[in-house]
PDB file of C-alpha atoms in Angstrom:
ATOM      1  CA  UNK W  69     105.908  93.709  87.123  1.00 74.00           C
ATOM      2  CA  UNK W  70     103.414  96.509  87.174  1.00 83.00           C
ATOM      3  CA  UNK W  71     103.642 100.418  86.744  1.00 92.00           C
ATOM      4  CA  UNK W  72     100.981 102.990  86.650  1.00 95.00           C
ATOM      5  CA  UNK W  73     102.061 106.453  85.285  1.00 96.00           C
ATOM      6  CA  UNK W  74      99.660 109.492  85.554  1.00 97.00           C
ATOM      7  CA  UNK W  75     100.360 113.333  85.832  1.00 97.00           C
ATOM      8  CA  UNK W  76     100.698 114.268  89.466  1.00 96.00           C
ATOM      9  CA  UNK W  77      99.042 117.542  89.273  1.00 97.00           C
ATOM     10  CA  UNK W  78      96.861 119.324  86.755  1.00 98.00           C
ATOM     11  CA  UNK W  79      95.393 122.345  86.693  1.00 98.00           C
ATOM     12  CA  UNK W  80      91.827 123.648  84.533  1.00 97.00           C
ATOM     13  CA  UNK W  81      89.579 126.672  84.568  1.00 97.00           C
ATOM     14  CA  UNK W  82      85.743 125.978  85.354  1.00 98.00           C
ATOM     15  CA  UNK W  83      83.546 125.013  82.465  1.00 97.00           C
ATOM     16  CA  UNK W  84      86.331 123.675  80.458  1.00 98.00           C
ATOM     17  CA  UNK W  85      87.596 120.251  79.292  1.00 98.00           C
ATOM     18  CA  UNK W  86      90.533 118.167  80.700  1.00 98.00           C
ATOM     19  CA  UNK W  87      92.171 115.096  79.497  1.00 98.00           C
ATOM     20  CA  UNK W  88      93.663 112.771  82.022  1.00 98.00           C
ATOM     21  CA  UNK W  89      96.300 110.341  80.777  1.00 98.00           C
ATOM     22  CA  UNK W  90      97.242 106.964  82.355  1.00 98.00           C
ATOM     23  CA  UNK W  91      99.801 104.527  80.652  1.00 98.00           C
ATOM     24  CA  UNK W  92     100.528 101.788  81.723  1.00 96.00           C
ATOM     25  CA  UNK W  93     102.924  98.238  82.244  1.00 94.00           C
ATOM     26  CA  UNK W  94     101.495  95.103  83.408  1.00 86.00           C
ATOM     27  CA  UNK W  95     102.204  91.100  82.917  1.00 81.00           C
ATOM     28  CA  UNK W  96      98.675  90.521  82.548  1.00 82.00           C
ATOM     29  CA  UNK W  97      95.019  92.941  81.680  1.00 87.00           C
ATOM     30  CA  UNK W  98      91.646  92.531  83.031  1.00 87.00           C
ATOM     31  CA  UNK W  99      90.503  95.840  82.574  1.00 92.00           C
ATOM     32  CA  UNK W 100      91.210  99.800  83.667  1.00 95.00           C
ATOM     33  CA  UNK W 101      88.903 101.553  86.330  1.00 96.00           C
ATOM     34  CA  UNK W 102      89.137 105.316  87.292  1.00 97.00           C
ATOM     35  CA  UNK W 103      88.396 106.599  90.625  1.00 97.00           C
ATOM     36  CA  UNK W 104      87.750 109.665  91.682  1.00 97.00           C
ATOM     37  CA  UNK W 105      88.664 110.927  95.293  1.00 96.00           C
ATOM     38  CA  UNK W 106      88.617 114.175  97.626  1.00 95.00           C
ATOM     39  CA  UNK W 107      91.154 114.647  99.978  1.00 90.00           C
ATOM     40  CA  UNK W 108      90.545 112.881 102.874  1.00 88.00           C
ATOM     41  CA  UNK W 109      87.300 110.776 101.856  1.00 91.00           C
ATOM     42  CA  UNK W 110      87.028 107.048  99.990  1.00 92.00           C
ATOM     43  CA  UNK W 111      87.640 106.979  96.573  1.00 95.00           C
ATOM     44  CA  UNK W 112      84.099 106.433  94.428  1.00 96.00           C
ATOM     45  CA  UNK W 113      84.017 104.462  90.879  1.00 95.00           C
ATOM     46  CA  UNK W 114      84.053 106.379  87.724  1.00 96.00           C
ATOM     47  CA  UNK W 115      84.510 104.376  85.152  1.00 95.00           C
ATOM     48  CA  UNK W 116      85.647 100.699  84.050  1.00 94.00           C
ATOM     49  CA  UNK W 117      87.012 100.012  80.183  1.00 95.00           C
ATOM     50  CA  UNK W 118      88.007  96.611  79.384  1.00 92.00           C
ATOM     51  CA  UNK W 119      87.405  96.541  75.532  1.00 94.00           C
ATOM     52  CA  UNK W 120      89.450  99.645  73.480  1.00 96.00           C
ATOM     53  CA  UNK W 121      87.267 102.590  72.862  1.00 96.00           C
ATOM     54  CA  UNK W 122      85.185 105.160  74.526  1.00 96.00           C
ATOM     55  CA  UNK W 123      82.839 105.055  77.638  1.00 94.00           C
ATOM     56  CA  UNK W 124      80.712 108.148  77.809  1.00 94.00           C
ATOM     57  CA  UNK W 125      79.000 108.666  81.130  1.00 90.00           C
ATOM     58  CA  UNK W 126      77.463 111.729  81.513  1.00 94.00           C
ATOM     59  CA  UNK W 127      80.175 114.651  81.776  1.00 96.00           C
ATOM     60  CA  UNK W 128      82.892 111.767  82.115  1.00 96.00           C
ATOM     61  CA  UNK W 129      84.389 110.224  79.389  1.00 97.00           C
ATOM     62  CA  UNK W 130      87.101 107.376  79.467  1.00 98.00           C
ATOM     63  CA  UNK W 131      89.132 105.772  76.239  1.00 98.00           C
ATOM     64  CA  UNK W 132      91.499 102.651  76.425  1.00 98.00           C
ATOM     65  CA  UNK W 133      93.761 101.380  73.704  1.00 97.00           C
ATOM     66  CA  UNK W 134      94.916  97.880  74.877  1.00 95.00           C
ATOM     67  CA  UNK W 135      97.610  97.662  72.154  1.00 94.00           C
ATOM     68  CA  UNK W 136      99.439 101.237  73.223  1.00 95.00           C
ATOM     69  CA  UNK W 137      98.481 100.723  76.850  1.00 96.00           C
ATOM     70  CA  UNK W 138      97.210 103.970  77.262  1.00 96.00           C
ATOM     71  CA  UNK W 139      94.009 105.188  78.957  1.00 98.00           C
ATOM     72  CA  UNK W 140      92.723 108.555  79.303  1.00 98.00           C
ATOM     73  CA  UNK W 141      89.880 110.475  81.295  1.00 98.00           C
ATOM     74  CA  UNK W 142      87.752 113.441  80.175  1.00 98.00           C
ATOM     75  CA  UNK W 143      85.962 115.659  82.066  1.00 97.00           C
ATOM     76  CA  UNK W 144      83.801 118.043  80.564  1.00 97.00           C
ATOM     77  CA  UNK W 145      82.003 121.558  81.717  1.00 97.00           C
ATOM     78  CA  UNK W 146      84.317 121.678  84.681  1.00 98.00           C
ATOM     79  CA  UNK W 147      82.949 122.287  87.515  1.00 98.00           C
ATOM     80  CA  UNK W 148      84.385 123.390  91.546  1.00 97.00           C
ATOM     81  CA  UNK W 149      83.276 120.036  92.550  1.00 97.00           C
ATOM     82  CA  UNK W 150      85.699 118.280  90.552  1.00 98.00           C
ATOM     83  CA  UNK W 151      88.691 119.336  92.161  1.00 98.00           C
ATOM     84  CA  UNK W 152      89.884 115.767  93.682  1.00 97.00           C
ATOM     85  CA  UNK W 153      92.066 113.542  92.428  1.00 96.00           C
ATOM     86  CA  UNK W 154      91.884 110.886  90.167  1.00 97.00           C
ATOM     87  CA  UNK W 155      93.328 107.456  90.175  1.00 97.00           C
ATOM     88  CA  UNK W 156      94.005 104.853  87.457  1.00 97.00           C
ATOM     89  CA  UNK W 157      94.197 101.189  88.277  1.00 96.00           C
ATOM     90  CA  UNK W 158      94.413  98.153  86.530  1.00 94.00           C
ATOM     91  CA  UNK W 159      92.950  94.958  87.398  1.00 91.00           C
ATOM     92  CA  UNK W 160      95.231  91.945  87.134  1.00 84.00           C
ATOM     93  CA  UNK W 161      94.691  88.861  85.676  1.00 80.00           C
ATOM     94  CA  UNK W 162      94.305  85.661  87.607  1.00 72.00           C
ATOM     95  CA  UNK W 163      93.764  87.856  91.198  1.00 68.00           C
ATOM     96  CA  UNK W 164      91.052  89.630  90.602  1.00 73.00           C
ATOM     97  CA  UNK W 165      92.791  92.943  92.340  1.00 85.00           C
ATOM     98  CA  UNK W 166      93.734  96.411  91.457  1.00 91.00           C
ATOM     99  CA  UNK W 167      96.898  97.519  91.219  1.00 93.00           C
ATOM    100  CA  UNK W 168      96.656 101.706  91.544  1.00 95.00           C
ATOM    101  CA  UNK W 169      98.566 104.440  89.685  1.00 95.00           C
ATOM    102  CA  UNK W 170      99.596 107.348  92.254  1.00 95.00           C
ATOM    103  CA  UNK W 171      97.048 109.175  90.985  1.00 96.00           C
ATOM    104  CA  UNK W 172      96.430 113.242  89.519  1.00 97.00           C
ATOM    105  CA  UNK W 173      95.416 116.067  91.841  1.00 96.00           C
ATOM    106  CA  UNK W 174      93.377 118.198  89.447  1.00 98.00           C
ATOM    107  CA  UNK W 175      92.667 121.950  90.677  1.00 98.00           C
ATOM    108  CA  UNK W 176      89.449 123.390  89.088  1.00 98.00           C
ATOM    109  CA  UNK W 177      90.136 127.401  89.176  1.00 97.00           C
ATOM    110  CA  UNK W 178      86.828 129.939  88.617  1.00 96.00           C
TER     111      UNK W 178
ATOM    112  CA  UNK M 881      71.215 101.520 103.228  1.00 59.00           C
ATOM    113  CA  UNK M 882      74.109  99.182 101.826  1.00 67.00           C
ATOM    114  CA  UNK M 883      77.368  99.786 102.304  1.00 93.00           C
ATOM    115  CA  UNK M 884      80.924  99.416 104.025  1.00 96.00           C
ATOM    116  CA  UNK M 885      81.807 100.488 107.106  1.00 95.00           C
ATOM    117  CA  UNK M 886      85.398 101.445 108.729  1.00 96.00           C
ATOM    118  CA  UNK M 887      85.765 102.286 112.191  1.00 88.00           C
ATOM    119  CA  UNK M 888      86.916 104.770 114.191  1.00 90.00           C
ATOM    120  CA  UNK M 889      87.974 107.052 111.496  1.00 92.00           C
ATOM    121  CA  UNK M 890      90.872 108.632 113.218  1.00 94.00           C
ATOM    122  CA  UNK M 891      92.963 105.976 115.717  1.00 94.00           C
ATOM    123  CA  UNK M 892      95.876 107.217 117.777  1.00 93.00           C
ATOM    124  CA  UNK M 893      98.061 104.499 119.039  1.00 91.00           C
ATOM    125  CA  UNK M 894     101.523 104.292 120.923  1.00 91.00           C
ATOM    126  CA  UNK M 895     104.669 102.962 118.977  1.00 89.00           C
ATOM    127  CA  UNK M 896     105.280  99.112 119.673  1.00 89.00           C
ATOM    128  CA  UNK M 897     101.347  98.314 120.358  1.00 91.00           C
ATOM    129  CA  UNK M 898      99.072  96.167 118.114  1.00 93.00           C
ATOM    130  CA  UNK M 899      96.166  97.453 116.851  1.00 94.00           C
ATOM    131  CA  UNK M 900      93.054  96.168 114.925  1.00 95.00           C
ATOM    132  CA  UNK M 901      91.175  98.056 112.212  1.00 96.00           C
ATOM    133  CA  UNK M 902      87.477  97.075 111.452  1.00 96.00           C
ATOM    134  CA  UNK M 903      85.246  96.782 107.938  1.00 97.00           C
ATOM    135  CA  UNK M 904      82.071  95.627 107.828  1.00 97.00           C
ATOM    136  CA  UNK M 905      80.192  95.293 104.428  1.00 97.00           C
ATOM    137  CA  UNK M 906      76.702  94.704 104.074  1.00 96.00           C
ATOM    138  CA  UNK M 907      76.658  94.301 100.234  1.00 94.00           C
ATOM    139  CA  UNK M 908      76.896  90.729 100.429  1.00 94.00           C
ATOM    140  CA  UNK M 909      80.222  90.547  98.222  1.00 94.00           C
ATOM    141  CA  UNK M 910      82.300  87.720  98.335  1.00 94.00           C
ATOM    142  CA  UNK M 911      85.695  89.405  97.861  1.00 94.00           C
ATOM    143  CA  UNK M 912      87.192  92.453 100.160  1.00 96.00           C
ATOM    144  CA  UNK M 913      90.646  94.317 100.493  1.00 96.00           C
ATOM    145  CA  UNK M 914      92.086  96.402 102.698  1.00 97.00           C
ATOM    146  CA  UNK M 915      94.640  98.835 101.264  1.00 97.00           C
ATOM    147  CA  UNK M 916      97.025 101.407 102.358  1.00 97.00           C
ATOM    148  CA  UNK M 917      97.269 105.190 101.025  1.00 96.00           C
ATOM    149  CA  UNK M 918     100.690 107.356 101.576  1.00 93.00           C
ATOM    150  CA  UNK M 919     100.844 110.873 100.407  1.00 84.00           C
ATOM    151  CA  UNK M 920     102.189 110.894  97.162  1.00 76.00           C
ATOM    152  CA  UNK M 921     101.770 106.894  96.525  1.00 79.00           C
ATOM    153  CA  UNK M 922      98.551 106.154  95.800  1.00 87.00           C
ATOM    154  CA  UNK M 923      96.613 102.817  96.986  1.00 94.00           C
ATOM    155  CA  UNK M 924      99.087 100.208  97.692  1.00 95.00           C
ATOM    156  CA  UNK M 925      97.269  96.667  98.417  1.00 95.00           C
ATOM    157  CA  UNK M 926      97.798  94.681 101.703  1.00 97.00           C
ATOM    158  CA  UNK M 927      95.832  91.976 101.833  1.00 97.00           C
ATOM    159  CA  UNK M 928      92.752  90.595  99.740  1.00 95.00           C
ATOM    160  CA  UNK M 929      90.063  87.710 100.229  1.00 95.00           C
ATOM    161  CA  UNK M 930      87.823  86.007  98.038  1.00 93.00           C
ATOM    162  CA  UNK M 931      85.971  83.763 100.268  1.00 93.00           C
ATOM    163  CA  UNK M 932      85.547  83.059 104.055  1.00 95.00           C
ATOM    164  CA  UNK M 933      88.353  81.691 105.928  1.00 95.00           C
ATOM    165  CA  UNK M 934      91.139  82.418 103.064  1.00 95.00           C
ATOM    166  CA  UNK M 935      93.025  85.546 102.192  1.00 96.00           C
ATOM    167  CA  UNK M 936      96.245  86.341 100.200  1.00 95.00           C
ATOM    168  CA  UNK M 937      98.754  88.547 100.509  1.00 95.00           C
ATOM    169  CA  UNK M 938      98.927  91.819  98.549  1.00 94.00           C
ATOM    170  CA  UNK M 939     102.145  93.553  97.759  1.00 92.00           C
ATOM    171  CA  UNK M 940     103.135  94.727 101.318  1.00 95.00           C
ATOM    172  CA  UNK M 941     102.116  92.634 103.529  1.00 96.00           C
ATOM    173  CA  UNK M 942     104.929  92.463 105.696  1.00 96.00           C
ATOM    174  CA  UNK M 943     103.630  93.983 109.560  1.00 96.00           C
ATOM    175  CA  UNK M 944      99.940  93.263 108.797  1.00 97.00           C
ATOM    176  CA  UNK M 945      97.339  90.173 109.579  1.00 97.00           C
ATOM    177  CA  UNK M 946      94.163  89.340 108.537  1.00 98.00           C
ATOM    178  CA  UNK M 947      91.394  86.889 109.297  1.00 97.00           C
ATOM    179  CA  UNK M 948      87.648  86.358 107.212  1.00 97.00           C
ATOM    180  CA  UNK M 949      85.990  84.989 109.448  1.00 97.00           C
ATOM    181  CA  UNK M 950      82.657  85.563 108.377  1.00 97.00           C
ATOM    182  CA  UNK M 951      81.689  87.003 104.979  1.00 97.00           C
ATOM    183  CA  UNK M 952      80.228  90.324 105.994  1.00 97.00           C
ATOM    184  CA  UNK M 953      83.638  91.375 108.139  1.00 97.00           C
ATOM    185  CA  UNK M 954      87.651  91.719 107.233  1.00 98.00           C
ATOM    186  CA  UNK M 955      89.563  92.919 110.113  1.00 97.00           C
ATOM    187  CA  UNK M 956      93.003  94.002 109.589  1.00 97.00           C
ATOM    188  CA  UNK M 957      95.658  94.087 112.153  1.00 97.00           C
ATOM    189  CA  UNK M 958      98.487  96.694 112.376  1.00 95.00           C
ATOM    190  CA  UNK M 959     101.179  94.896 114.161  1.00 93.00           C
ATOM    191  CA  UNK M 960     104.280  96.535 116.091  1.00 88.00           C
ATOM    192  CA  UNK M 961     106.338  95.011 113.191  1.00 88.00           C
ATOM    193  CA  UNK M 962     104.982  97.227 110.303  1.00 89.00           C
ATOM    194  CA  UNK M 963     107.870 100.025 110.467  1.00 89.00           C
ATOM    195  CA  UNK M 964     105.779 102.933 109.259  1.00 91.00           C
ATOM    196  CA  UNK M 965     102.035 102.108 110.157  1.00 93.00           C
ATOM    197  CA  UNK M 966     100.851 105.900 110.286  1.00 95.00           C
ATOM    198  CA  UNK M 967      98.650 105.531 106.961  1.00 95.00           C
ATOM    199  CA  UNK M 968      95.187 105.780 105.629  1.00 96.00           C
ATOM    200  CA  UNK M 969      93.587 102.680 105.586  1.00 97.00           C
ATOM    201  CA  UNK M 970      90.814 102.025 103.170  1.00 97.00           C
ATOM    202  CA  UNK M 971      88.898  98.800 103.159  1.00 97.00           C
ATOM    203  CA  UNK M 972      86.568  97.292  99.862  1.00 96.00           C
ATOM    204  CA  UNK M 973      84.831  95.001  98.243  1.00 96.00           C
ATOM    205  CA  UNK M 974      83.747  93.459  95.427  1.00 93.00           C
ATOM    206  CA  UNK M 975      81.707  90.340  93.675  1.00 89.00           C
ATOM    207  CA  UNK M 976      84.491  88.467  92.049  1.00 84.00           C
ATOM    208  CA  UNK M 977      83.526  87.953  88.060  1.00 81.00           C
ATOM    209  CA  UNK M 978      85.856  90.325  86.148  1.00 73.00           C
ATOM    210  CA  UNK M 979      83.292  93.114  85.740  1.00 78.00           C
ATOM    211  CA  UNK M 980      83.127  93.182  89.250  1.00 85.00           C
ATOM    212  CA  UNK M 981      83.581  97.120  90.443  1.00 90.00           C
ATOM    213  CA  UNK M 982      85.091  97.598  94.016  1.00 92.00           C
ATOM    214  CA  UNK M 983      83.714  99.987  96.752  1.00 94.00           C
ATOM    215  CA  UNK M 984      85.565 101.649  99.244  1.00 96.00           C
ATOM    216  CA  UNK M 985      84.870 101.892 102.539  1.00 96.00           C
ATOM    217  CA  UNK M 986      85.468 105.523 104.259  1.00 95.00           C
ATOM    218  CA  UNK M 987      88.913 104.629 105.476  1.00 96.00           C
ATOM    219  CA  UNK M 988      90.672 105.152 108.970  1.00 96.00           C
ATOM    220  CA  UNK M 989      93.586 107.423 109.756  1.00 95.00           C
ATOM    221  CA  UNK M 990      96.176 105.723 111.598  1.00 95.00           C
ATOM    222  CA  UNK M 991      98.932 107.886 113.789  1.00 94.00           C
ATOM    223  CA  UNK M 992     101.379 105.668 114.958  1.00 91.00           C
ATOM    224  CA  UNK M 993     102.921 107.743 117.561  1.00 87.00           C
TER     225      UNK M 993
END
């Protein structure tokens, strides 16, 4: 089976940092995206980690350690914009699908 | 400009009726998805395809059809079996190597009511 576990709602002042945690269970790995998405609008690609390590992409950061199955975002020099939420999936082996975490509502406060 | 298209974005529709949702894609991917999106529960897939004329079911699929009839278009139907169908629906695709990234579509907001 699969299971997706992320903070449901986080909270961060403008022009700070925030770390976004995802663990997660699942019979088989093909990589971990993150998705970013307002509240009533599409979600758009952030990031994709399939090796362990960082990806650094501008103010967006994301780290994966395969072994602890555990995945985290960073978001640096906060700004209003980034108030959305964010949603881990994990792409399964063999279907070539997502399977999605229920996402964290982060709240950027001036 | 290159992209996916859902339509309408809001759909009103009386308990008991069928009722198809469209997504085009112009991106020339091979794969698309349609998913569903409660509050609270996050994407939860329906159906997927890979390649015209063949499509698999997702993890609650139960009350929805599909067809892929052509490459560019993935329509998903809503049928009066589905016990809760007021959702957001949100369509994508993808190439299908295992870098492949997936793009959304801008979703439609079903009220079943």
């Amino acid at each position: 089976g699969q299971n997706i576990d992320q903070p449901t709602e986080m909270t961060a002042t403008e022009g700070a940092i925030v770390q976004i945690n995802c663990t997660y269970q699942t019979s088989g790995f093909n990589g971990l995206f993150w998705y970013q998405q307002h509240a009533g609008e599409a979600p758009t690609f952030l990031s994709y980690n399939v090796l362990d390590g960082l990806e650094e992409k501008g103010r967006f950061s994301s780290f994966l350690s395969r072994s602890k199955g555990y995945s985290y975002l960073l978001l640096k020099e906060l700004q209003m914009k980034d108030s959305a939420s964010y949603l881990c999936a994990v792409r399964r082996t063999g279907a070539n699908n997502l399977f999605f975490g229920t996402g964290t509502r982060l709240t950027v406060i001036p | 400009d290159g992209g996916i298209t859902q339509s309408p974005k809001y759909l009103f529709r009386k308990e008991g009726q069928n009722v198809t949702l469209s997504c085009e894609q112009n991106l020339n991917h091979d794969a698309m998805y349609w998913y569903r999106q409660d509050p609270g529960q996050g994407l939860r897939l329906i159906y997927y395809s890979q390649i015209v004329n063949d499509f698999q079911k997702g993890d609650i699929a139960e009350g929805y059809s599909v067809s892929r009839e052509k490459k560019e278009s993935f329509p998903l139907t809503v049928t009066s079996a589905q016990k809760n169908p007021t959702a957001f629906y949100l369509c994508a695709s993808s190439g299908v190597t295992s870098t492949d990234t997936q793009y959304f579509g801008p979703g439609t907001r079903l009220t079943v009511l």
